[in-house]
């Protein structure tokens, strides 16, 4: 009798045949367990959604009135004799890893994750397993994150310097996750914090769960002089749009793991880059893999071939699988979201 893996990679997504359930499927299915709210992991069209309860308002904001069931971290729920539980991924608020257990075999699917505690999402917790399905968005040794307290010190200093020169600071970050992380640690004593509509709307969904400083929505009637010396948080899709023209004179910055590479900043025509990611760096990935105790590791998106090859050199049974997950690329807003202007 041939062995059938507990989780399989199919054309619709990661599938548990015993339970007849999918994990973060990219095509419509009957039952889906969802790790977090980013568009590449939580898609429209499933008949039933299961996710962490703090993720429910987020995915309802994005997907509308869906049939969704919320779970606590560590709560076991059984589907066709398969044990499932959600565990903190530390990626964004409401993000989870999915633990799957059947006949003594344990698999863990991370979705997206980071091991640094950002003070917003529930901190990542390693989960023991036999097979670990990991992202490796930044799976190159070149990626090594600076502690976030140092990054935010630099961001606030940058804003203060721009203010002293009579300029507006425009800081780009994804509307779900990155924007809230930026807002949490901006110093409101420096000036007023303005937000793009897509970010304001998403932040208002999350405000009941997290304490953020006061923000002011950019409206059509907001005057040019109102921006001077203050900071504007906007999605990357707003860069180069007519929306930011009335903020001149301004200085732009982007907060992303890709800012590790100077070329990425030049290609985006950004004045300043702050290296800040909601994904693991190289050392974080290796630490996470080791702490699971897994012998088998499957890399799903990012620098999969390089990371898997390195793991094999360390003695792991490591391979790659193709998915439709895109890491930070998927967190860029859709055209519809980027055009939300009051």
CSV table of C-alpha atoms in Angstrom, one decimal:
chain,number,residue,atom,x,y,z
A,1,UNK,CA,0.0,0.0,0.0
A,2,UNK,CA,1.5,3.3,-1.1
A,3,UNK,CA,2.0,6.1,1.5
A,4,UNK,CA,-0.2,9.2,1.1
A,5,UNK,CA,1.1,12.3,2.9
A,6,UNK,CA,-1.1,13.9,5.5
A,7,UNK,CA,-0.9,17.2,3.5
A,8,UNK,CA,-0.7,17.3,-0.3
A,9,UNK,CA,-0.1,20.2,-2.7
A,10,UNK,CA,-2.9,20.3,-5.3
A,11,UNK,CA,-4.1,22.7,-8.0
A,12,UNK,CA,-6.5,24.2,-5.4
A,13,UNK,CA,-4.1,24.5,-2.5
A,14,UNK,CA,-2.7,22.5,0.4
A,15,UNK,CA,-5.1,19.6,1.0
A,16,UNK,CA,-5.7,17.2,3.9
A,17,UNK,CA,-7.6,14.3,2.2
A,18,UNK,CA,-8.5,12.5,5.4
A,19,UNK,CA,-10.3,15.6,6.8
A,20,UNK,CA,-11.4,16.9,3.3
A,21,UNK,CA,-10.1,20.4,4.2
A,22,UNK,CA,-7.8,22.9,2.6
A,23,UNK,CA,-5.2,25.2,4.2
A,24,UNK,CA,-5.1,28.7,2.6
A,25,UNK,CA,-6.4,27.4,-0.7
A,26,UNK,CA,-6.1,29.7,-3.8
A,27,UNK,CA,-9.2,28.3,-5.5
A,28,UNK,CA,-12.7,28.1,-4.1
A,29,UNK,CA,-13.3,25.0,-1.9
A,30,UNK,CA,-15.9,23.7,0.6
A,31,UNK,CA,-13.9,24.1,3.8
A,32,UNK,CA,-10.8,26.2,4.3
A,33,UNK,CA,-8.5,26.9,7.3
A,34,UNK,CA,-7.0,30.3,6.9
A,35,UNK,CA,-3.7,31.5,8.5
A,36,UNK,CA,-4.1,35.2,8.1
A,37,UNK,CA,-5.7,38.1,6.2
A,38,UNK,CA,-3.4,38.9,3.4
A,39,UNK,CA,-4.9,38.4,-0.1
A,40,UNK,CA,-2.7,35.5,-1.2
A,41,UNK,CA,-3.7,33.4,1.9
A,42,UNK,CA,-7.4,34.4,2.4
A,43,UNK,CA,-9.3,34.4,-0.9
A,44,UNK,CA,-13.0,34.9,-1.7
A,45,UNK,CA,-15.3,32.0,-2.6
A,46,UNK,CA,-14.9,29.3,0.0
A,47,UNK,CA,-18.1,27.9,1.5
A,48,UNK,CA,-16.7,27.7,5.0
A,49,UNK,CA,-13.8,29.5,6.6
A,50,UNK,CA,-12.0,28.6,9.9
A,51,UNK,CA,-9.5,31.1,11.3
A,52,UNK,CA,-8.3,32.7,14.5
A,53,UNK,CA,-11.1,34.9,16.0
A,54,UNK,CA,-9.0,38.1,15.8
A,55,UNK,CA,-8.6,37.5,12.0
A,56,UNK,CA,-12.4,37.4,11.5
A,57,UNK,CA,-13.1,41.2,11.3
A,58,UNK,CA,-10.0,41.5,9.0
A,59,UNK,CA,-11.1,39.0,6.4
A,60,UNK,CA,-14.7,40.1,6.6
A,61,UNK,CA,-13.6,43.6,5.9
A,62,UNK,CA,-11.8,42.3,2.8
A,63,UNK,CA,-14.1,39.5,1.7
A,64,UNK,CA,-17.6,40.6,2.8
A,65,UNK,CA,-20.2,38.5,4.6
A,66,UNK,CA,-18.6,35.1,4.7
A,67,UNK,CA,-19.4,31.9,6.7
A,68,UNK,CA,-16.5,31.9,9.2
A,69,UNK,CA,-15.8,30.1,12.5
A,70,UNK,CA,-13.3,31.5,14.9
A,71,UNK,CA,-10.8,29.5,17.1
A,72,UNK,CA,-8.5,30.4,20.0
A,73,UNK,CA,-4.7,29.7,19.9
A,74,UNK,CA,-4.1,26.2,21.1
A,75,UNK,CA,-7.7,25.1,20.8
A,76,UNK,CA,-8.0,21.6,19.3
A,77,UNK,CA,-10.8,21.0,16.8
A,78,UNK,CA,-11.3,17.6,15.1
A,79,UNK,CA,-12.4,17.1,11.5
A,80,UNK,CA,-12.9,13.4,10.5
A,81,UNK,CA,-10.6,12.2,13.2
A,82,UNK,CA,-7.8,14.7,12.3
A,83,UNK,CA,-6.7,17.1,15.0
A,84,UNK,CA,-6.2,20.7,14.0
A,85,UNK,CA,-5.1,23.7,16.1
A,86,UNK,CA,-3.9,27.2,15.5
A,87,UNK,CA,-0.7,28.7,17.0
A,88,UNK,CA,0.7,32.2,16.9
A,89,UNK,CA,2.7,33.0,13.7
A,90,UNK,CA,3.8,36.5,14.8
A,91,UNK,CA,3.3,37.8,11.2
A,92,UNK,CA,0.5,40.2,11.6
A,93,UNK,CA,-2.5,40.5,14.0
A,94,UNK,CA,-4.6,37.3,13.9
A,95,UNK,CA,-2.0,35.3,12.0
A,96,UNK,CA,-1.6,31.6,12.8
A,97,UNK,CA,0.3,28.5,12.0
A,98,UNK,CA,-1.8,25.4,11.5
A,99,UNK,CA,-0.9,22.2,13.3
A,100,UNK,CA,-2.3,19.0,11.8
A,101,UNK,CA,-2.1,15.6,13.6
A,102,UNK,CA,-3.3,12.2,12.5
A,103,UNK,CA,-2.2,8.7,13.6
A,104,UNK,CA,0.7,10.1,15.5
A,105,UNK,CA,2.0,12.1,12.6
A,106,UNK,CA,2.3,15.9,13.0
A,107,UNK,CA,2.6,18.6,10.3
A,108,UNK,CA,2.8,22.3,10.8
A,109,UNK,CA,2.0,24.9,8.1
A,110,UNK,CA,3.3,28.4,8.9
A,111,UNK,CA,1.5,30.5,6.4
A,112,UNK,CA,3.7,33.6,6.8
A,113,UNK,CA,5.6,34.3,10.0
A,114,UNK,CA,8.3,36.1,11.8
A,115,UNK,CA,10.0,35.3,15.1
A,116,UNK,CA,10.6,38.9,16.3
A,117,UNK,CA,7.9,40.2,18.7
A,118,UNK,CA,6.5,43.3,17.1
A,119,UNK,CA,4.3,44.2,20.0
A,120,UNK,CA,1.1,44.0,18.0
A,121,UNK,CA,0.6,40.4,16.8
A,122,UNK,CA,0.7,37.5,19.3
A,123,UNK,CA,4.4,36.5,19.4
A,124,UNK,CA,5.5,33.5,17.3
A,125,UNK,CA,5.6,30.2,19.1
A,126,UNK,CA,7.6,27.2,17.8
A,127,UNK,CA,5.4,24.0,17.4
A,128,UNK,CA,7.0,20.6,17.5
A,129,UNK,CA,6.3,18.5,14.4
A,130,UNK,CA,7.6,15.9,12.0
A,131,UNK,CA,7.1,17.9,8.8
A,132,UNK,CA,7.4,21.7,8.7
A,133,UNK,CA,5.9,23.7,5.8
A,134,UNK,CA,7.7,27.1,5.8
A,135,UNK,CA,7.8,30.2,3.7
A,136,UNK,CA,11.2,31.6,2.9
A,137,UNK,CA,10.4,35.0,1.4
A,138,UNK,CA,13.8,36.3,2.6
A,139,UNK,CA,15.6,33.0,2.5
A,140,UNK,CA,19.1,34.4,1.6
A,141,UNK,CA,22.0,35.0,4.1
A,142,UNK,CA,22.0,38.7,2.9
A,143,UNK,CA,18.8,39.3,4.8
A,144,UNK,CA,19.5,40.1,8.4
A,145,UNK,CA,17.1,42.3,10.3
A,146,UNK,CA,18.0,45.1,12.7
A,147,UNK,CA,16.0,45.0,15.9
A,148,UNK,CA,12.8,47.0,15.3
A,149,UNK,CA,13.4,49.4,18.2
A,150,UNK,CA,16.4,50.7,16.3
A,151,UNK,CA,14.5,50.9,13.1
A,152,UNK,CA,11.7,53.0,14.6
A,153,UNK,CA,14.2,55.3,16.3
A,154,UNK,CA,15.6,56.0,12.8
A,155,UNK,CA,12.2,56.5,11.3
A,156,UNK,CA,11.2,59.0,14.0
A,157,UNK,CA,14.5,60.8,13.6
A,158,UNK,CA,14.0,61.0,9.8
A,159,UNK,CA,10.5,62.5,10.3
A,160,UNK,CA,11.8,65.1,12.8
A,161,UNK,CA,14.6,66.1,10.4
A,162,UNK,CA,12.2,66.5,7.5
A,163,UNK,CA,9.9,68.6,9.8
A,164,UNK,CA,12.9,70.9,10.6
A,165,UNK,CA,13.4,71.4,6.9
A,166,UNK,CA,9.7,72.2,6.3
A,167,UNK,CA,9.0,69.0,4.4
A,168,UNK,CA,6.3,66.4,4.5
A,169,UNK,CA,7.3,62.8,5.3
A,170,UNK,CA,5.6,60.1,3.2
A,171,UNK,CA,6.1,56.6,4.5
A,172,UNK,CA,4.9,53.7,2.4
A,173,UNK,CA,3.7,50.4,4.0
A,174,UNK,CA,1.2,47.8,3.2
A,175,UNK,CA,-2.3,48.6,4.5
A,176,UNK,CA,-2.7,45.4,6.5
A,177,UNK,CA,0.2,44.6,8.9
A,178,UNK,CA,3.0,46.9,8.0
A,179,UNK,CA,1.0,50.2,8.3
A,180,UNK,CA,-0.3,49.3,11.7
A,181,UNK,CA,3.2,48.3,12.9
A,182,UNK,CA,4.4,51.7,11.7
A,183,UNK,CA,1.6,53.6,13.4
A,184,UNK,CA,2.1,51.8,16.7
A,185,UNK,CA,5.7,53.2,17.0
A,186,UNK,CA,5.5,56.6,15.4
A,187,UNK,CA,6.0,59.4,17.9
A,188,UNK,CA,2.9,61.6,17.7
A,189,UNK,CA,4.8,64.4,19.6
A,190,UNK,CA,6.7,65.1,16.4
A,191,UNK,CA,3.6,66.0,14.5
A,192,UNK,CA,0.3,64.9,13.0
A,193,UNK,CA,-0.1,61.4,11.5
A,194,UNK,CA,-2.1,61.4,8.2
A,195,UNK,CA,-3.3,58.2,6.6
A,196,UNK,CA,-4.4,57.1,3.1
A,197,UNK,CA,-8.0,55.8,3.0
A,198,UNK,CA,-7.1,52.2,2.5
A,199,UNK,CA,-4.9,52.3,5.6
A,200,UNK,CA,-7.3,54.3,7.7
A,201,UNK,CA,-10.1,51.9,6.9
A,202,UNK,CA,-8.1,48.8,7.8
A,203,UNK,CA,-6.7,50.4,10.9
A,204,UNK,CA,-10.2,51.2,12.1
A,205,UNK,CA,-11.0,47.5,11.8
A,206,UNK,CA,-8.1,46.7,14.1
A,207,UNK,CA,-8.3,49.6,16.6
A,208,UNK,CA,-10.7,47.8,18.9
A,209,UNK,CA,-7.9,45.2,19.5
A,210,UNK,CA,-4.8,47.5,19.5
A,211,UNK,CA,-4.0,50.9,20.9
A,212,UNK,CA,-2.8,53.2,18.1
A,213,UNK,CA,-2.0,56.9,18.2
A,214,UNK,CA,-4.6,59.3,16.7
A,215,UNK,CA,-4.6,59.5,12.9
A,216,UNK,CA,-6.1,61.9,10.4
A,217,UNK,CA,-7.6,60.7,7.2
A,218,UNK,CA,-6.3,62.5,4.0
A,219,UNK,CA,-9.4,64.0,2.4
A,220,UNK,CA,-9.9,65.8,-0.9
A,221,UNK,CA,-10.3,69.0,1.0
A,222,UNK,CA,-7.1,68.6,3.1
A,223,UNK,CA,-5.0,71.6,2.3
A,224,UNK,CA,-1.4,71.5,1.1
A,225,UNK,CA,-0.1,73.5,4.1
A,226,UNK,CA,-1.7,71.0,6.5
A,227,UNK,CA,0.8,68.4,5.5
A,228,UNK,CA,4.0,70.4,6.1
A,229,UNK,CA,6.2,68.9,8.8
A,230,UNK,CA,3.7,66.0,9.4
A,231,UNK,CA,3.9,62.4,8.3
A,232,UNK,CA,1.6,60.5,5.8
A,233,UNK,CA,1.3,56.7,5.9
A,234,UNK,CA,0.3,55.4,2.5
A,235,UNK,CA,0.3,52.1,0.6
A,236,UNK,CA,3.1,51.5,-2.0
A,237,UNK,CA,0.5,51.8,-4.8
A,238,UNK,CA,0.0,55.4,-4.0
A,239,UNK,CA,3.6,56.3,-4.9
A,240,UNK,CA,3.7,58.3,-8.2
A,241,UNK,CA,-0.1,58.9,-8.1
A,242,UNK,CA,-1.9,62.2,-8.4
A,243,UNK,CA,-2.9,61.6,-4.7
A,244,UNK,CA,0.5,62.8,-3.3
A,245,UNK,CA,1.0,65.8,-5.6
A,246,UNK,CA,-0.5,68.3,-3.1
A,247,UNK,CA,2.0,67.1,-0.4
A,248,UNK,CA,5.0,68.8,-2.1
A,249,UNK,CA,7.6,69.4,-0.8
A,250,UNK,CA,7.9,65.9,0.5
A,251,UNK,CA,10.4,63.2,1.2
A,252,UNK,CA,9.5,59.5,0.6
A,253,UNK,CA,10.5,56.4,2.4
A,254,UNK,CA,9.6,52.7,2.3
A,255,UNK,CA,9.5,50.2,5.1
A,256,UNK,CA,10.2,46.7,3.7
A,257,UNK,CA,12.6,43.8,3.9
A,258,UNK,CA,13.5,44.5,0.2
A,259,UNK,CA,15.1,47.8,1.3
A,260,UNK,CA,18.1,45.6,2.2
A,261,UNK,CA,19.0,46.1,-1.4
A,262,UNK,CA,19.8,49.6,-2.6
A,263,UNK,CA,18.7,48.7,-6.1
A,264,UNK,CA,15.2,48.1,-4.8
A,265,UNK,CA,15.0,51.6,-3.4
A,266,UNK,CA,16.3,53.1,-6.7
A,267,UNK,CA,13.8,51.1,-8.8
A,268,UNK,CA,10.9,52.3,-6.6
A,269,UNK,CA,12.3,55.9,-6.8
A,270,UNK,CA,12.2,56.1,-3.0
A,271,UNK,CA,14.4,58.7,-1.2
A,272,UNK,CA,14.9,56.5,2.0
A,273,UNK,CA,14.6,52.8,2.8
A,274,UNK,CA,14.0,51.3,6.2
A,275,UNK,CA,14.6,47.6,6.5
A,276,UNK,CA,11.5,46.3,8.3
A,277,UNK,CA,9.8,43.1,7.5
A,278,UNK,CA,6.9,41.0,8.8
A,279,UNK,CA,8.7,37.9,7.6
A,280,UNK,CA,11.7,36.0,9.0
A,281,UNK,CA,15.2,36.9,7.9
A,282,UNK,CA,17.7,34.1,7.1
A,283,UNK,CA,18.7,33.4,10.7
A,284,UNK,CA,15.1,33.6,11.8
A,285,UNK,CA,14.1,30.9,9.3
A,286,UNK,CA,16.9,28.6,10.4
A,287,UNK,CA,16.0,29.1,14.1
A,288,UNK,CA,12.4,28.3,13.4
A,289,UNK,CA,13.2,25.1,11.5
A,290,UNK,CA,15.5,23.9,14.3
A,291,UNK,CA,13.1,24.6,17.1
A,292,UNK,CA,10.3,22.5,15.5
A,293,UNK,CA,12.4,19.4,15.7
A,294,UNK,CA,11.2,18.5,12.3
A,295,UNK,CA,13.2,16.2,10.0
A,296,UNK,CA,11.2,17.1,6.9
A,297,UNK,CA,11.0,20.7,5.7
A,298,UNK,CA,8.9,21.9,2.7
A,299,UNK,CA,9.6,25.5,1.4
A,300,UNK,CA,6.6,27.1,-0.3
A,301,UNK,CA,7.5,30.6,-1.5
A,302,UNK,CA,10.5,32.9,-1.6
A,303,UNK,CA,14.0,31.7,-2.2
A,304,UNK,CA,12.9,28.1,-2.0
A,305,UNK,CA,15.6,26.3,-3.9
A,306,UNK,CA,18.5,28.1,-2.2
A,307,UNK,CA,17.0,27.6,1.3
A,308,UNK,CA,16.1,23.9,0.7
A,309,UNK,CA,19.6,23.2,-0.7
A,310,UNK,CA,21.1,24.7,2.4
A,311,UNK,CA,18.8,22.6,4.7
A,312,UNK,CA,19.8,19.5,2.8
A,313,UNK,CA,23.4,20.3,3.5
A,314,UNK,CA,22.5,20.5,7.2
A,315,UNK,CA,21.0,17.0,7.0
A,316,UNK,CA,17.3,17.8,6.6
A,317,UNK,CA,15.0,16.0,4.2
A,318,UNK,CA,14.1,19.3,2.5
A,319,UNK,CA,12.2,20.0,-0.7
A,320,UNK,CA,10.2,22.8,-2.4
A,321,UNK,CA,6.6,23.0,-3.5
A,322,UNK,CA,5.0,25.5,-5.9
A,323,UNK,CA,2.1,27.6,-4.5
A,324,UNK,CA,0.4,30.8,-5.3
A,325,UNK,CA,1.7,32.5,-2.1
A,326,UNK,CA,3.8,35.6,-2.8
A,327,UNK,CA,5.2,36.9,0.5
A,328,UNK,CA,5.6,40.6,0.6
A,329,UNK,CA,4.6,41.0,-3.1
A,330,UNK,CA,1.1,39.9,-2.3
A,331,UNK,CA,0.7,42.5,0.5
A,332,UNK,CA,0.7,45.3,-2.1
A,333,UNK,CA,-2.9,46.6,-2.4
A,334,UNK,CA,-5.1,45.9,-5.3
A,335,UNK,CA,-6.0,48.8,-7.6
A,336,UNK,CA,-9.4,49.0,-6.0
A,337,UNK,CA,-8.0,49.2,-2.5
A,338,UNK,CA,-5.4,51.8,-3.4
A,339,UNK,CA,-8.0,54.2,-4.8
A,340,UNK,CA,-9.9,54.5,-1.5
A,341,UNK,CA,-9.9,58.3,-1.0
A,342,UNK,CA,-12.4,60.2,1.0
